[in-house]
Short mmCIF file of C-alpha atoms in Angstrom, two decimals:
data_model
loop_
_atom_site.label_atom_id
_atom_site.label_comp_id
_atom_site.label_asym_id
_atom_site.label_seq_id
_atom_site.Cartn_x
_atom_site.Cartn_y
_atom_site.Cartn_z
CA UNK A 575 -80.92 39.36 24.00
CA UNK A 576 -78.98 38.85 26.79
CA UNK A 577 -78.40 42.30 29.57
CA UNK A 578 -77.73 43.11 32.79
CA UNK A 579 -80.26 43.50 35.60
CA UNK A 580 -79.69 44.69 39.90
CA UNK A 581 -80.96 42.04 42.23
CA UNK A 582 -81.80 42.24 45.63
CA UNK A 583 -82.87 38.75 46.17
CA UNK A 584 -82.97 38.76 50.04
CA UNK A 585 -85.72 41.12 51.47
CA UNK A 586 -88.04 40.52 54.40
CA UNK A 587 -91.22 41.71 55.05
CA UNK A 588 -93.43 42.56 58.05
CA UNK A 589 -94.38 38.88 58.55
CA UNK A 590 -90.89 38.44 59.37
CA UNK A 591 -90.87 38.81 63.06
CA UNK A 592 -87.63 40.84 62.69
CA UNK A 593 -88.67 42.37 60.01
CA UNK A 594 -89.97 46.34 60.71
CA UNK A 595 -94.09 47.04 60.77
CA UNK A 596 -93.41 49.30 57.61
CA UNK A 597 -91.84 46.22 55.29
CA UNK A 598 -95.25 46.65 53.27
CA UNK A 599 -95.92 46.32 49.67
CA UNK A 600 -96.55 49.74 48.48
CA UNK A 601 -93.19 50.41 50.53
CA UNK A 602 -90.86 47.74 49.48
CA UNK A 603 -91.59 48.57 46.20
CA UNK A 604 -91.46 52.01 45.73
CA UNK A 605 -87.91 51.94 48.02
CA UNK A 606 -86.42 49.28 45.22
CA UNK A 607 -87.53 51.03 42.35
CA UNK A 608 -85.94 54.02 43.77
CA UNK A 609 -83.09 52.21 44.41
CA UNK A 610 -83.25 50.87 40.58
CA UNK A 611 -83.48 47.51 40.84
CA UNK A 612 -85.18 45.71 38.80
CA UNK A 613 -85.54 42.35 40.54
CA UNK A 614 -86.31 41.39 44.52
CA UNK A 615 -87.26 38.22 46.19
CA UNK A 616 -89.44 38.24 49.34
CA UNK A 617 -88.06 35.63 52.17
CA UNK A 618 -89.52 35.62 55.03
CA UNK A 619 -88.63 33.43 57.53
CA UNK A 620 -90.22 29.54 57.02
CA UNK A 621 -93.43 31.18 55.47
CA UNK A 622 -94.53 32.65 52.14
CA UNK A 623 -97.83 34.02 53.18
CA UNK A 624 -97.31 37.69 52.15
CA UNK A 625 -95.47 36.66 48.54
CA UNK A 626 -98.65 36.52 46.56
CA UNK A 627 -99.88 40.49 47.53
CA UNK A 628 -96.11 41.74 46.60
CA UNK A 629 -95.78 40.02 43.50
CA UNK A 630 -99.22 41.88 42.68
CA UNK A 631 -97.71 45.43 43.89
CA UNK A 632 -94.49 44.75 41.71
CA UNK A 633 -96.50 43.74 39.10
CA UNK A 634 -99.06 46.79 38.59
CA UNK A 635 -95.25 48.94 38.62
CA UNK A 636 -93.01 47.33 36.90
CA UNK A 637 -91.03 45.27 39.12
CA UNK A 638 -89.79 41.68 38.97
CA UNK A 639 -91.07 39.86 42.23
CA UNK A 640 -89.57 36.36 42.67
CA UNK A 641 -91.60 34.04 44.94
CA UNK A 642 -89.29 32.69 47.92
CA UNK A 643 -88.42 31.75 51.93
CA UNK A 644 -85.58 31.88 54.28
CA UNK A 645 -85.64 28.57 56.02
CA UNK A 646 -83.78 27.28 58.72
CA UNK A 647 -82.52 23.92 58.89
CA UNK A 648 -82.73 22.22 62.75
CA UNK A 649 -79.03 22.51 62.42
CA UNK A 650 -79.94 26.48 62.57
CA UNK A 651 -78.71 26.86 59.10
CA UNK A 652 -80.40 29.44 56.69
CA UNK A 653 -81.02 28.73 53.17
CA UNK A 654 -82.38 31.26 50.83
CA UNK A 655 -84.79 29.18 48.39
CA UNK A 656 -86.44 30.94 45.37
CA UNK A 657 -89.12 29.56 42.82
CA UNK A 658 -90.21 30.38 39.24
CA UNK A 659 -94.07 29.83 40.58
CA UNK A 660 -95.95 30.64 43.85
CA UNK A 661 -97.20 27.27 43.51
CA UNK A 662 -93.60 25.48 44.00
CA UNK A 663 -92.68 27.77 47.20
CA UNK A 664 -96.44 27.24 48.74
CA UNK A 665 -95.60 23.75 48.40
CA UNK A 666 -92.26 24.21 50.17
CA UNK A 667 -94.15 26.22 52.92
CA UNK A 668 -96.62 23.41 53.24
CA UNK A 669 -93.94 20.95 54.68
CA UNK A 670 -92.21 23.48 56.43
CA UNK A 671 -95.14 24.46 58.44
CA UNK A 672 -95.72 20.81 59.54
CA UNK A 673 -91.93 20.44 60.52
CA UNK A 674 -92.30 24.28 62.12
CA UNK A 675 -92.70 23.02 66.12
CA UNK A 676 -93.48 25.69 68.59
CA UNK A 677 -96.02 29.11 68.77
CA UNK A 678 -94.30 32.63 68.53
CA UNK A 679 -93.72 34.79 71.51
CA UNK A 680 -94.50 38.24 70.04
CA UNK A 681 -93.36 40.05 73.03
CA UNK A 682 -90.44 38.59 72.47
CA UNK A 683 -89.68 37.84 68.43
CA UNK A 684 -91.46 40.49 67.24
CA UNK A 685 -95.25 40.69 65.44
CA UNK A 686 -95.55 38.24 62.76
CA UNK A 687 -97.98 40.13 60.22
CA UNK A 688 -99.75 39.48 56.74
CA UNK A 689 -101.00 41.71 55.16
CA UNK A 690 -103.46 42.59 51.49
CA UNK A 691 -101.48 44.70 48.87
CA UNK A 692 -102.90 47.76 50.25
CA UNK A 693 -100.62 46.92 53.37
CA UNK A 694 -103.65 46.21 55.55
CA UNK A 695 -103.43 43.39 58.24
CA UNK A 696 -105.44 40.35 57.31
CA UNK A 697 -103.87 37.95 59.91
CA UNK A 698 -100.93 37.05 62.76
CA UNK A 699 -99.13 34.12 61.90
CA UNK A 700 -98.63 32.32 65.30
CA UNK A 701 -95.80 29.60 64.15
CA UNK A 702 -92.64 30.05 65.75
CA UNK A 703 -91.59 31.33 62.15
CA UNK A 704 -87.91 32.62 63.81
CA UNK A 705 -87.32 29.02 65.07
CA UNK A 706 -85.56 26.16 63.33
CA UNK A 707 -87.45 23.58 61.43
CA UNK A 708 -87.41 20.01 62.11
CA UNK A 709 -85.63 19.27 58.84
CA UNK A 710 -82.05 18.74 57.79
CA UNK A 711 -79.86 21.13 55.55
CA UNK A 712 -79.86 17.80 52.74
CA UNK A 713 -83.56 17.61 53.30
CA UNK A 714 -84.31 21.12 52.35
CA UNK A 715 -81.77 21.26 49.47
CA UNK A 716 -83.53 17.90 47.94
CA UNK A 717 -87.05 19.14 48.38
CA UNK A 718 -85.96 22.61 46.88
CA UNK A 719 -84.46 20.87 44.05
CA UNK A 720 -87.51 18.72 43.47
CA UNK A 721 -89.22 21.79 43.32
CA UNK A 722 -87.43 22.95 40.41
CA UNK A 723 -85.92 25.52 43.14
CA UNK A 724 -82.90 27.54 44.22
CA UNK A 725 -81.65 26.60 47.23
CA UNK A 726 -78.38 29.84 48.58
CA UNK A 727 -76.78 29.55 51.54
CA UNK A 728 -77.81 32.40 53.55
CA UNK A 729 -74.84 35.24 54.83
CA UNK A 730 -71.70 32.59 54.93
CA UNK A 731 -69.91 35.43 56.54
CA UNK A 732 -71.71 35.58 59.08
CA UNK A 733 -71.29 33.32 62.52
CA UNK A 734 -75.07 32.68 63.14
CA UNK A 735 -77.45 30.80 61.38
CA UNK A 736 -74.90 30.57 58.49
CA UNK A 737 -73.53 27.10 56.87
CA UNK A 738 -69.77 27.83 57.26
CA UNK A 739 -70.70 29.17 60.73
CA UNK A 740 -72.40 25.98 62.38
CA UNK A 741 -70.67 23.34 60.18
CA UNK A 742 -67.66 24.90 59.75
CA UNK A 743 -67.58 23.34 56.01
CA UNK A 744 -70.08 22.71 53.25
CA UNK A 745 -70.52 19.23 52.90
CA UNK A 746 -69.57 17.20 49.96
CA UNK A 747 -72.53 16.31 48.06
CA UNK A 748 -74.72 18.79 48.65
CA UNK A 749 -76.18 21.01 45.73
CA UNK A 750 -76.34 24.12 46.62
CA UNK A 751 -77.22 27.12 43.81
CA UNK A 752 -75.04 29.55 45.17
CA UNK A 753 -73.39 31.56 48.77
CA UNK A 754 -74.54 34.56 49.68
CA UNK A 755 -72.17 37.08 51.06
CA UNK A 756 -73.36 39.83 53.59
CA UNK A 757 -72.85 44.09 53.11
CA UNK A 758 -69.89 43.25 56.07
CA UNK A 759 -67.75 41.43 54.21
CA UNK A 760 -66.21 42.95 50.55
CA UNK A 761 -65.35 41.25 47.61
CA UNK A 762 -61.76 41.18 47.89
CA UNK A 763 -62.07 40.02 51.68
CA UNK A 764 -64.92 37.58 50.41
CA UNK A 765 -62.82 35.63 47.88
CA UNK A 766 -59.45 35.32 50.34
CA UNK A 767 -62.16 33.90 53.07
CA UNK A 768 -63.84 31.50 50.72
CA UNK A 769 -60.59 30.41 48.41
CA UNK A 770 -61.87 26.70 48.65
CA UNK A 771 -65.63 27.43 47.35
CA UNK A 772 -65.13 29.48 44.44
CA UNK A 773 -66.60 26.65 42.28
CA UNK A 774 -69.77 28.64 43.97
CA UNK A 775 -71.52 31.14 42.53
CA UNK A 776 -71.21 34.27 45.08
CA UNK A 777 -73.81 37.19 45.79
CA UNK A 778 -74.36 40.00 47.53
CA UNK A 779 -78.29 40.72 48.82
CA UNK A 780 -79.10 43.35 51.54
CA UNK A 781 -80.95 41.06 53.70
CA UNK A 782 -83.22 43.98 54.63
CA UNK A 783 -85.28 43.74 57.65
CA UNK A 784 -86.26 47.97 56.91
CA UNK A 785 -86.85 49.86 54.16
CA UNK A 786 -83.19 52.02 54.34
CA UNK A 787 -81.48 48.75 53.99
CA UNK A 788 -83.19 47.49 50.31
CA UNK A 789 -81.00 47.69 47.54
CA UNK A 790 -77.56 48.62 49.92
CA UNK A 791 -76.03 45.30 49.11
CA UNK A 792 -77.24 43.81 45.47
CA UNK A 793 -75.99 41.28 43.36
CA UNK A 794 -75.93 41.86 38.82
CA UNK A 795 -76.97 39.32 36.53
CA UNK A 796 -76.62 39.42 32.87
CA UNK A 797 -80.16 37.24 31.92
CA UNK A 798 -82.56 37.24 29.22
CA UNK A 799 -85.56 38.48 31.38
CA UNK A 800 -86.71 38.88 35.57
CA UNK A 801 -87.14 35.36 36.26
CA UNK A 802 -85.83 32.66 38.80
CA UNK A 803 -85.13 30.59 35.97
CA UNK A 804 -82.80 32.82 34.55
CA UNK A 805 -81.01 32.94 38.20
CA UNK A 806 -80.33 29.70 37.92
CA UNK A 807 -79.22 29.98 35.15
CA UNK A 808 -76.85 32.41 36.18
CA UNK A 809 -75.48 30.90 39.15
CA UNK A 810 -74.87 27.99 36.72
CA UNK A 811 -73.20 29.62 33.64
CA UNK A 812 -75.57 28.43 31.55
CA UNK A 813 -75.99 29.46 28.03
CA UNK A 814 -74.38 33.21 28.61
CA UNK A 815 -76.53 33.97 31.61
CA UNK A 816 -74.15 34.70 34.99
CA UNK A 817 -73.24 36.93 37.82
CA UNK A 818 -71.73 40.52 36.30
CA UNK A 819 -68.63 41.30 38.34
CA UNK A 820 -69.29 44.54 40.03
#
């Protein structure tokens, strides 16, 4: 049977190095459950190390943790990408770490820190994770889609680091799973913006870089169960699954 669930599939956590000290497990979770979701997706930017201890802490309480990454194209383009396994977005990680040039400036960027599920520090990450990859928007979509993937274009709204910002079009050809609209920009405003793309799926994440943000902007999907699979589905229209209009 078929019902609705509230998404926030664009969170980032401490190893983020924008992302505030206190985006922890045991935090993260007990902010979105209090915020009644019943879905998130870490994505972190061009790394996945911290997925596996939050999918534990949403596990042992109830709450759907979906395995993901915010990567940047070298066109300075980000893509949200979400996976059914940890497996398929360690994979992606793998190539993006060898495309990944440069060594963070923490001074500078911000701490980049992993952590265990008790929210203890286990490690610094030293890639320039806030940098662009060496890889090209198609690139990423294709390897995403090998993957078995989702591949969302990061905040189009937005100027930076968005697709419709340093392209100024989406390219014909290219497969994306949905857009991704920022808390600045409404619905109404969103669809007179975007006229030409509404054979897009749209949604609305929170993009939270601290815990007060989690759950302020959140997308409803009318699936089976918590799954990326079922996203896809979703963003598809595939057998009843799809984005609830809010």
């Amino acid at each position: 049977m078929l019902r609705t669930f509230r998404a926030d599939l664009h969170i980032h956590s401490c190893l983020s190095p924008c992302g505030d000290e206190e985006m922890k497990p045991f935090a993260i979770v007990t902010q979105a459950l209090a915020m009644g979701l019943d879905m998130i997706a870490i994505c972190d930017h061009n790394s996945a190390e911290n997925i596996a201890v939050f999918i534990s802490a949403g596990h042992k309480r109830g709450l759907a943790v979906i395995p993901g990454m915010e990567v940047t194209s070298k066109e300075e383009i980000h893509l949200l990408t979400l996976f059914e396994r940890q497996e398929d977005c360690l994979a992606l990680q793998d190539l993006i770490y060898q495309n990944l040039p440069g060594e963070n400036l923490e001074g500078v960027f911000g701490r980049q820190t992993v952590v265990n599920e008790r929210g203890e520090t286990i490690g610094i990450n030293p890639k320039m994770l806030i940098g662009a990859t060496l890889l090209s928007l198609e690139q990423i979509v294709s390897v995403v889609g090998s993957l078995q993937g989702i591949t969302i274009a990061s905040h189009i709204d937005r100027q930076a680091f968005s697709l419709l910002g340093q392209l100024g079009l989406i390219p014909e050809g290219i497969s994306l799973d949905g857009l991704e609209v920022s808390i600045r920009t409404s619905k109404g405003e969103a669809q007179k913006r975007f006229h030409d793309y509404q054979r897009f799926s749209f949604v609305r994440f929170s993009d939270a870089h601290r815990l007060e943000d989690i759950g302020k902007n959140i997308t409803h999907f009318l699936l089976e169960k918590t799954s990326s699979d079922e996203v896809k589905m979703a963003l598809h229209h595939q057998e009843g699954r799809r984005v609830v209009e809010q």
